[in-house]
Amino acid sequence: MLNNLTDTEEGDGGAQSQGDSIPKESSPFINSSDAAAEKSQQYDGKNMALFEEEMDTSPMVSSLLSSLANYSNLPQGSKEHEEAENNEAESSRKKPVKAPQLGTLMGVYLPCIQNIFGVILFLRMTWLVGIGGVVGTFVIVTMCCTTTMLTAISMSAIATNGVVPAGGSYYMISRSLGPEFGGAVGICFYLGTTFAGAMYILGAIELLLIYIAPQAAIFPLEGLEGPEAEAALLNNMRVYGTILLTSMATVVFVGVKYVNKLALVFLACVILSILAVYAGVIKTGIDAPDFPVCLLGNRTLVWKTFDVCSKTVETANGTVTTQLWRMFCDSPFLNATCDKYFTSNNVTRIQGIPGVASGILSENLFGTYYEKGDLIARTNMDSVEDQDDPLTNANRYVLADIASFFTLLVGIYFPSVTGIMAGSNRSGDLRDAQKSIPVGTIAAITTTSFVYMSSVVLFGACIDGVVLRDKFGEGVHGNLVIGTLAWPSPWVIVIGSFFSTCGAGLQSLTGAPRLMQAIAKDGIVPALRIFGHAKANGEPTWSLLLTACICEIGILIASLDLVAPILSMFFLMCYMFVNLACALQTLLRTPNWRPRFKFYHWALSFLGMSLCLTLMFLCSWYYAIVAMVIAGSIYKYIEFAGAEKEWGDGIRGLSLSAARYALMRLEEGPPHTKNWRPQLLTLVSTDAEQNVEQPRLLSLTNQLKAGKGLTIVGTALVGTFLENYEQSQRAEQALRKLMETEKVKGFCQVTVSSNLRDATSHLIQASGLGGLKHNAVLVSWPRNWRQGDEHQTWRNFVELVRETTAADLALLVPKNVAAFPSNGERFTEGHIDVWWIVHDGGMLMLLPFLLRQHKVWRKCKMRIFTVAQLDDNSIQMKKDLTTFLYHLRIDALVEVVEMHDSDISAYTYEKTLVMEQRSQMLKQIKMSKTEREREIQSITDSSRGSIRRKNPAAVTTQLSVSEEPPAGSKEEKPEEEVERRRVGFCTRRLHLQLHGDVQLIHENTTPASPASPATPLSPAEGVQSPGAQVQMTWTEKCDGEAAKPPGAATPEGIKDLFNMKPEWENLNQSNVRRMHTALRLNEVIIKKSSEAKLVLLNMPGPPKNRTGDENYMEFLEVLTDGLNRVLLVRGGGREVITIYS
């Protein structure tokens, strides 16, 4: 049983946090435990024998219901701290956790009331009504209250959609919108709560220094004017604010339980203050209070240093000047020189609170906005003034301290409607959270909205406009303006609001660190993990220190009017995402979206979200942009470096819906040529440990992904799925790890089948989904395919080529893939050579362009070679190709290689002969060992018999060749001797090859020169020792003689060779022609591209007759012989590049 669910649900990324740190839920029910698991084992009796196999993994229904009934949810609040402090000596014993008992009233309604009513109501509400007018302020209040009501509806839907653990808005947003949005909005909500603490502290200091104890100012304001007085006030706010912040942080650190116990006292202060205001309003209708305001002309005077609102007074001794006279004149005598405006205008004494029945409402309907330093004047009174005269004695008048405008009023007012999350934050304390949260929150918003709206109207109906616009009550003897309306005394409001603001500040300093601790424990923001640590009783020490430091920033700003818009931004962003979460879940119709609260609609959520966004820019467009940049930066940081969490969030659901919609759109038809990009299916093989054998294949995949297309990395396993499931999972993990290392973004897929051929075929057929399928296959050239035990490898490869051709898929085959560069290498120079033999839809043009987008190949230049036949105009071909590349917007050097028809050389016949002999040999591989020995012996006997018939004396099997005889000696050698030597050597070589001792074909570790495709090697030089492999090149002929270069043979020589080699006449002439083409092309490619960093080459198709598959592999080997890096390319049967825009 969970003792502290808050630590796990609010963000502990550990094992207890079910569904947070692992992709799948670790248990099908809440609060699974060992005891519940043991209990589930008790039901394997006779009645449930049919399900006894499932007992280990699936609990019985009774066990599930028991676990749900015992589910408990402690808040991150006073309980855990009290328990930690009281149980330090009994830490080894666990106490049973009491079920939460709070109802709607105490658990949701009153906490929301306490958090919503705050400093703005007492310190700025009257000023807002005076500046914005009753109509304008009513619009602002209505907009803000509507926003919070819509947000509350959305929040109620989310909160009633299952159990909401302690964590409040952060938990709801993160689990609804995912870790990225949850972390970004959670931090914004934390910053808003922290700056709210700064605002409450500044409000408390303002009450203290202006209304309670002005004489406590460290920087005195007396005698200062303008900027100096303003600076002194701000410095006082900073000093006292820092002192109060330190005191509050200390209280929170050492005694948080007392803060929670004093919450009701602070709430009582708020309610009494509001009741005092309503009582005062009622009293004004019966008997208006005497709060006079002194006007000079229509200007409001600061009533502090004079006692009588008059220039002179009549006494028994005559007319005497007053203190007001001395303020504007240079002497107390009647003939003194006075201020011109003072002389020209009369002094008027009006009632600041004429009463609700006075009709003053009509004068206060519309707003009056001021610039900084403007005089607060009564609009319906005349005054005599000269516009050219400068303002003198400005400190005697009530002045506007800041420039005011409608959007500023929105930003200042909005914090007074925040706090609607207080109920959801205490969801762990509630007896029935799913019932209490909607009812309590909506009732609290309704109550507070009524109070705010009625206050706007009542303030406008009771108080004169000049008093309303007097922010600090300078015209009413320095009294708090709302206090002048209160009954029985202004001190009820002053003292009550002071304690309520102090209490709200303590609540902010208590809640914000726990919110940061929850985010840190979730582990989604790595940089904040240190703030998840706490002291022994769970108090988030580091988070409290961070909160105090950020709060100090707000204190240093020192102006309530400047701090309020900042926290408005963060709260509005939080509310916006709550509405977005509800709208998203509603529109996606996820099966788990089943709120008990039914009075919601996605349109209401969208309206609330739109209002939040509108209010953000109305408050302050630059603050809004800064807040969005902060949230966006946090989002990207979490996406880049944060822990991956699967919370079943709505963004995943949105991604699924968007993916389904996009896939359905892709089904409408194949992509246009302009939109074509390589969607790669990369086929890799794994070893016995499920490690990828060709990691460089994924490096090449990454380098080809400048097209940003789909990438699927697949591998095939042999066996049955049931027996090899764990093996396939290991292979999939190995693929993911390698993809992450090589920075390949895509998907991996493992297929298990009875044989490798079928598994690969299944990958080609079934990979992808709908229109998002691969259009190109990347597979490495089969290594060691000539070895006898590897015959199935090249057969699979040829079948793969056939299948890609049948499926109209492009095929990319890198040869010698281990020599390809890794992603960390850089080519500072070199060429990428393209040998364009046949048109393949433009793949050969597109692939080098994509490669050169990658930093590995970026500095390589592109060269394109094409082959001209005898009847082609090579000069015109070069011009046409240059023009074609210009229209393709591809920079490349162009060269046309002329290949004239020539006679087929003896070297070609020799290679064809060896190839067909090998084909004959491979047919014997499937025989048993005894059958293979018998077959070899029969071939040997048959050959020797034919020699004996021609020359019985020549029976020796000498294999060594001492020296190449002169050209003329070949004609003089007896035919029988040639036949004897050839048969003897071929028989020996065939015998060794079938036993795996000799490798026929040299793997070309050193490239040959163009003039001589390979270096002759005699059989005697090749055979080293029994069991050792012998490297032989293509120039090894069965008679042990070195072949002449292809160009050295004359027609007479070829004729003589035909006479000497009668078996050449029986060769397949199609194979001879193919070998001739491969040799000629290889010779030209080596001559031109031997130094190239990469050679791209058309890959010829396999023969239609499957009996020639092994010959096809030989042709490709000859074609690429001597080249270091080769990429064989076979088009998919469609154009992939176009000259049109």
JSON list of N, CA and C in Angstrom, two decimals, residues 202 209 219 221 227-241 555-560 562:
[
{"chain": "A", "resi": 202, "resn": "LEU", "atom": "N", "xyz": [4.43, 42.39, -1.87]},
{"chain": "A", "resi": 202, "resn": "LEU", "atom": "CA", "xyz": [4.44, 43.83, -2.20]},
{"chain": "A", "resi": 202, "resn": "LEU", "atom": "C", "xyz": [3.14, 44.49, -1.75]},
{"chain": "A", "resi": 209, "resn": "LEU", "atom": "N", "xyz": [3.36, 50.43, 4.69]},
{"chain": "A", "resi": 209, "resn": "LEU", "atom": "CA", "xyz": [4.09, 51.70, 4.60]},
{"chain": "A", "resi": 209, "resn": "LEU", "atom": "C", "xyz": [3.19, 52.89, 4.25]},
{"chain": "A", "resi": 219, "resn": "PHE", "atom": "N", "xyz": [13.46, 55.13, 3.87]},
{"chain": "A", "resi": 219, "resn": "PHE", "atom": "CA", "xyz": [13.73, 56.27, 2.99]},
{"chain": "A", "resi": 219, "resn": "PHE", "atom": "C", "xyz": [12.53, 57.21, 3.07]},
{"chain": "A", "resi": 221, "resn": "LEU", "atom": "N", "xyz": [9.67, 60.01, 2.64]},
{"chain": "A", "resi": 221, "resn": "LEU", "atom": "CA", "xyz": [9.09, 60.62, 1.44]},
{"chain": "A", "resi": 221, "resn": "LEU", "atom": "C", "xyz": [8.80, 62.10, 1.62]},
{"chain": "A", "resi": 227, "resn": "PRO", "atom": "N", "xyz": [10.22, 62.08, -9.44]},
{"chain": "A", "resi": 227, "resn": "PRO", "atom": "CA", "xyz": [11.01, 60.84, -9.49]},
{"chain": "A", "resi": 227, "resn": "PRO", "atom": "C", "xyz": [11.70, 60.51, -8.17]},
{"chain": "A", "resi": 228, "resn": "GLU", "atom": "N", "xyz": [12.09, 61.53, -7.42]},
{"chain": "A", "resi": 228, "resn": "GLU", "atom": "CA", "xyz": [12.77, 61.25, -6.15]},
{"chain": "A", "resi": 228, "resn": "GLU", "atom": "C", "xyz": [11.83, 60.58, -5.16]},
{"chain": "A", "resi": 229, "resn": "ALA", "atom": "N", "xyz": [10.62, 61.07, -5.08]},
{"chain": "A", "resi": 229, "resn": "ALA", "atom": "CA", "xyz": [9.64, 60.45, -4.19]},
{"chain": "A", "resi": 229, "resn": "ALA", "atom": "C", "xyz": [9.31, 59.03, -4.64]},
{"chain": "A", "resi": 230, "resn": "GLU", "atom": "N", "xyz": [9.20, 58.84, -5.94]},
{"chain": "A", "resi": 230, "resn": "GLU", "atom": "CA", "xyz": [8.91, 57.51, -6.47]},
{"chain": "A", "resi": 230, "resn": "GLU", "atom": "C", "xyz": [10.04, 56.54, -6.16]},
{"chain": "A", "resi": 231, "resn": "ALA", "atom": "N", "xyz": [11.29, 56.99, -6.35]},
{"chain": "A", "resi": 231, "resn": "ALA", "atom": "CA", "xyz": [12.44, 56.12, -6.07]},
{"chain": "A", "resi": 231, "resn": "ALA", "atom": "C", "xyz": [12.51, 55.76, -4.59]},
{"chain": "A", "resi": 232, "resn": "ALA", "atom": "N", "xyz": [12.21, 56.74, -3.71]},
{"chain": "A", "resi": 232, "resn": "ALA", "atom": "CA", "xyz": [12.23, 56.46, -2.28]},
{"chain": "A", "resi": 232, "resn": "ALA", "atom": "C", "xyz": [11.19, 55.41, -1.90]},
{"chain": "A", "resi": 233, "resn": "LEU", "atom": "N", "xyz": [9.98, 55.53, -2.49]},
{"chain": "A", "resi": 233, "resn": "LEU", "atom": "CA", "xyz": [8.93, 54.55, -2.21]},
{"chain": "A", "resi": 233, "resn": "LEU", "atom": "C", "xyz": [9.34, 53.16, -2.67]},
{"chain": "A", "resi": 234, "resn": "LEU", "atom": "N", "xyz": [9.91, 53.05, -3.88]},
{"chain": "A", "resi": 234, "resn": "LEU", "atom": "CA", "xyz": [10.31, 51.75, -4.41]},
{"chain": "A", "resi": 234, "resn": "LEU", "atom": "C", "xyz": [11.42, 51.14, -3.57]},
{"chain": "A", "resi": 235, "resn": "ASN", "atom": "N", "xyz": [12.35, 51.97, -3.10]},
{"chain": "A", "resi": 235, "resn": "ASN", "atom": "CA", "xyz": [13.42, 51.44, -2.26]},
{"chain": "A", "resi": 235, "resn": "ASN", "atom": "C", "xyz": [12.89, 50.93, -0.93]},
{"chain": "A", "resi": 236, "resn": "ASN", "atom": "N", "xyz": [11.93, 51.63, -0.37]},
{"chain": "A", "resi": 236, "resn": "ASN", "atom": "CA", "xyz": [11.28, 51.14, 0.84]},
{"chain": "A", "resi": 236, "resn": "ASN", "atom": "C", "xyz": [10.62, 49.79, 0.60]},
{"chain": "A", "resi": 237, "resn": "MET", "atom": "N", "xyz": [9.94, 49.68, -0.55]},
{"chain": "A", "resi": 237, "resn": "MET", "atom": "CA", "xyz": [9.27, 48.42, -0.89]},
{"chain": "A", "resi": 237, "resn": "MET", "atom": "C", "xyz": [10.30, 47.29, -1.01]},
{"chain": "A", "resi": 238, "resn": "ARG", "atom": "N", "xyz": [11.44, 47.57, -1.62]},
{"chain": "A", "resi": 238, "resn": "ARG", "atom": "CA", "xyz": [12.46, 46.54, -1.81]},
{"chain": "A", "resi": 238, "resn": "ARG", "atom": "C", "xyz": [13.03, 46.07, -0.47]},
{"chain": "A", "resi": 239, "resn": "VAL", "atom": "N", "xyz": [13.36, 47.02, 0.39]},
{"chain": "A", "resi": 239, "resn": "VAL", "atom": "CA", "xyz": [13.97, 46.65, 1.68]},
{"chain": "A", "resi": 239, "resn": "VAL", "atom": "C", "xyz": [12.99, 45.86, 2.53]},
{"chain": "A", "resi": 240, "resn": "TYR", "atom": "N", "xyz": [11.79, 46.39, 2.74]},
{"chain": "A", "resi": 240, "resn": "TYR", "atom": "CA", "xyz": [10.82, 45.70, 3.58]},
{"chain": "A", "resi": 240, "resn": "TYR", "atom": "C", "xyz": [10.31, 44.41, 2.92]},
{"chain": "A", "resi": 241, "resn": "GLY", "atom": "N", "xyz": [10.22, 44.44, 1.58]},
{"chain": "A", "resi": 241, "resn": "GLY", "atom": "CA", "xyz": [9.79, 43.22, 0.88]},
{"chain": "A", "resi": 241, "resn": "GLY", "atom": "C", "xyz": [10.79, 42.10, 1.07]},
{"chain": "A", "resi": 555, "resn": "ILE", "atom": "N", "xyz": [10.26, 41.11, -5.99]},
{"chain": "A", "resi": 555, "resn": "ILE", "atom": "CA", "xyz": [10.38, 42.13, -4.93]},
{"chain": "A", "resi": 555, "resn": "ILE", "atom": "C", "xyz": [11.22, 43.30, -5.43]},
{"chain": "A", "resi": 556, "resn": "LEU", "atom": "N", "xyz": [12.28, 43.02, -6.16]},
{"chain": "A", "resi": 556, "resn": "LEU", "atom": "CA", "xyz": [13.15, 44.08, -6.65]},
{"chain": "A", "resi": 556, "resn": "LEU", "atom": "C", "xyz": [12.47, 44.94, -7.70]},
{"chain": "A", "resi": 557, "resn": "ILE", "atom": "N", "xyz": [11.50, 44.38, -8.41]},
{"chain": "A", "resi": 557, "resn": "ILE", "atom": "CA", "xyz": [10.71, 45.21, -9.32]},
{"chain": "A", "resi": 557, "resn": "ILE", "atom": "C", "xyz": [9.94, 46.25, -8.53]},
{"chain": "A", "resi": 558, "resn": "ALA", "atom": "N", "xyz": [9.44, 45.84, -7.38]},
{"chain": "A", "resi": 558, "resn": "ALA", "atom": "CA", "xyz": [8.91, 46.74, -6.34]},
{"chain": "A", "resi": 558, "resn": "ALA", "atom": "C", "xyz": [7.60, 47.42, -6.68]},
{"chain": "A", "resi": 559, "resn": "SER", "atom": "N", "xyz": [7.03, 47.13, -7.83]},
{"chain": "A", "resi": 559, "resn": "SER", "atom": "CA", "xyz": [5.77, 47.77, -8.20]},
{"chain": "A", "resi": 559, "resn": "SER", "atom": "C", "xyz": [4.71, 46.70, -8.40]},
{"chain": "A", "resi": 560, "resn": "LEU", "atom": "N", "xyz": [3.65, 46.81, -7.64]},
{"chain": "A", "resi": 560, "resn": "LEU", "atom": "CA", "xyz": [2.54, 45.85, -7.77]},
{"chain": "A", "resi": 560, "resn": "LEU", "atom": "C", "xyz": [1.96, 45.87, -9.17]},
{"chain": "A", "resi": 562, "resn": "LEU", "atom": "N", "xyz": [3.47, 46.44, -11.95]},
{"chain": "A", "resi": 562, "resn": "LEU", "atom": "CA", "xyz": [4.35, 45.83, -12.94]},
{"chain": "A", "resi": 562, "resn": "LEU", "atom": "C", "xyz": [4.49, 44.33, -12.74]}
]
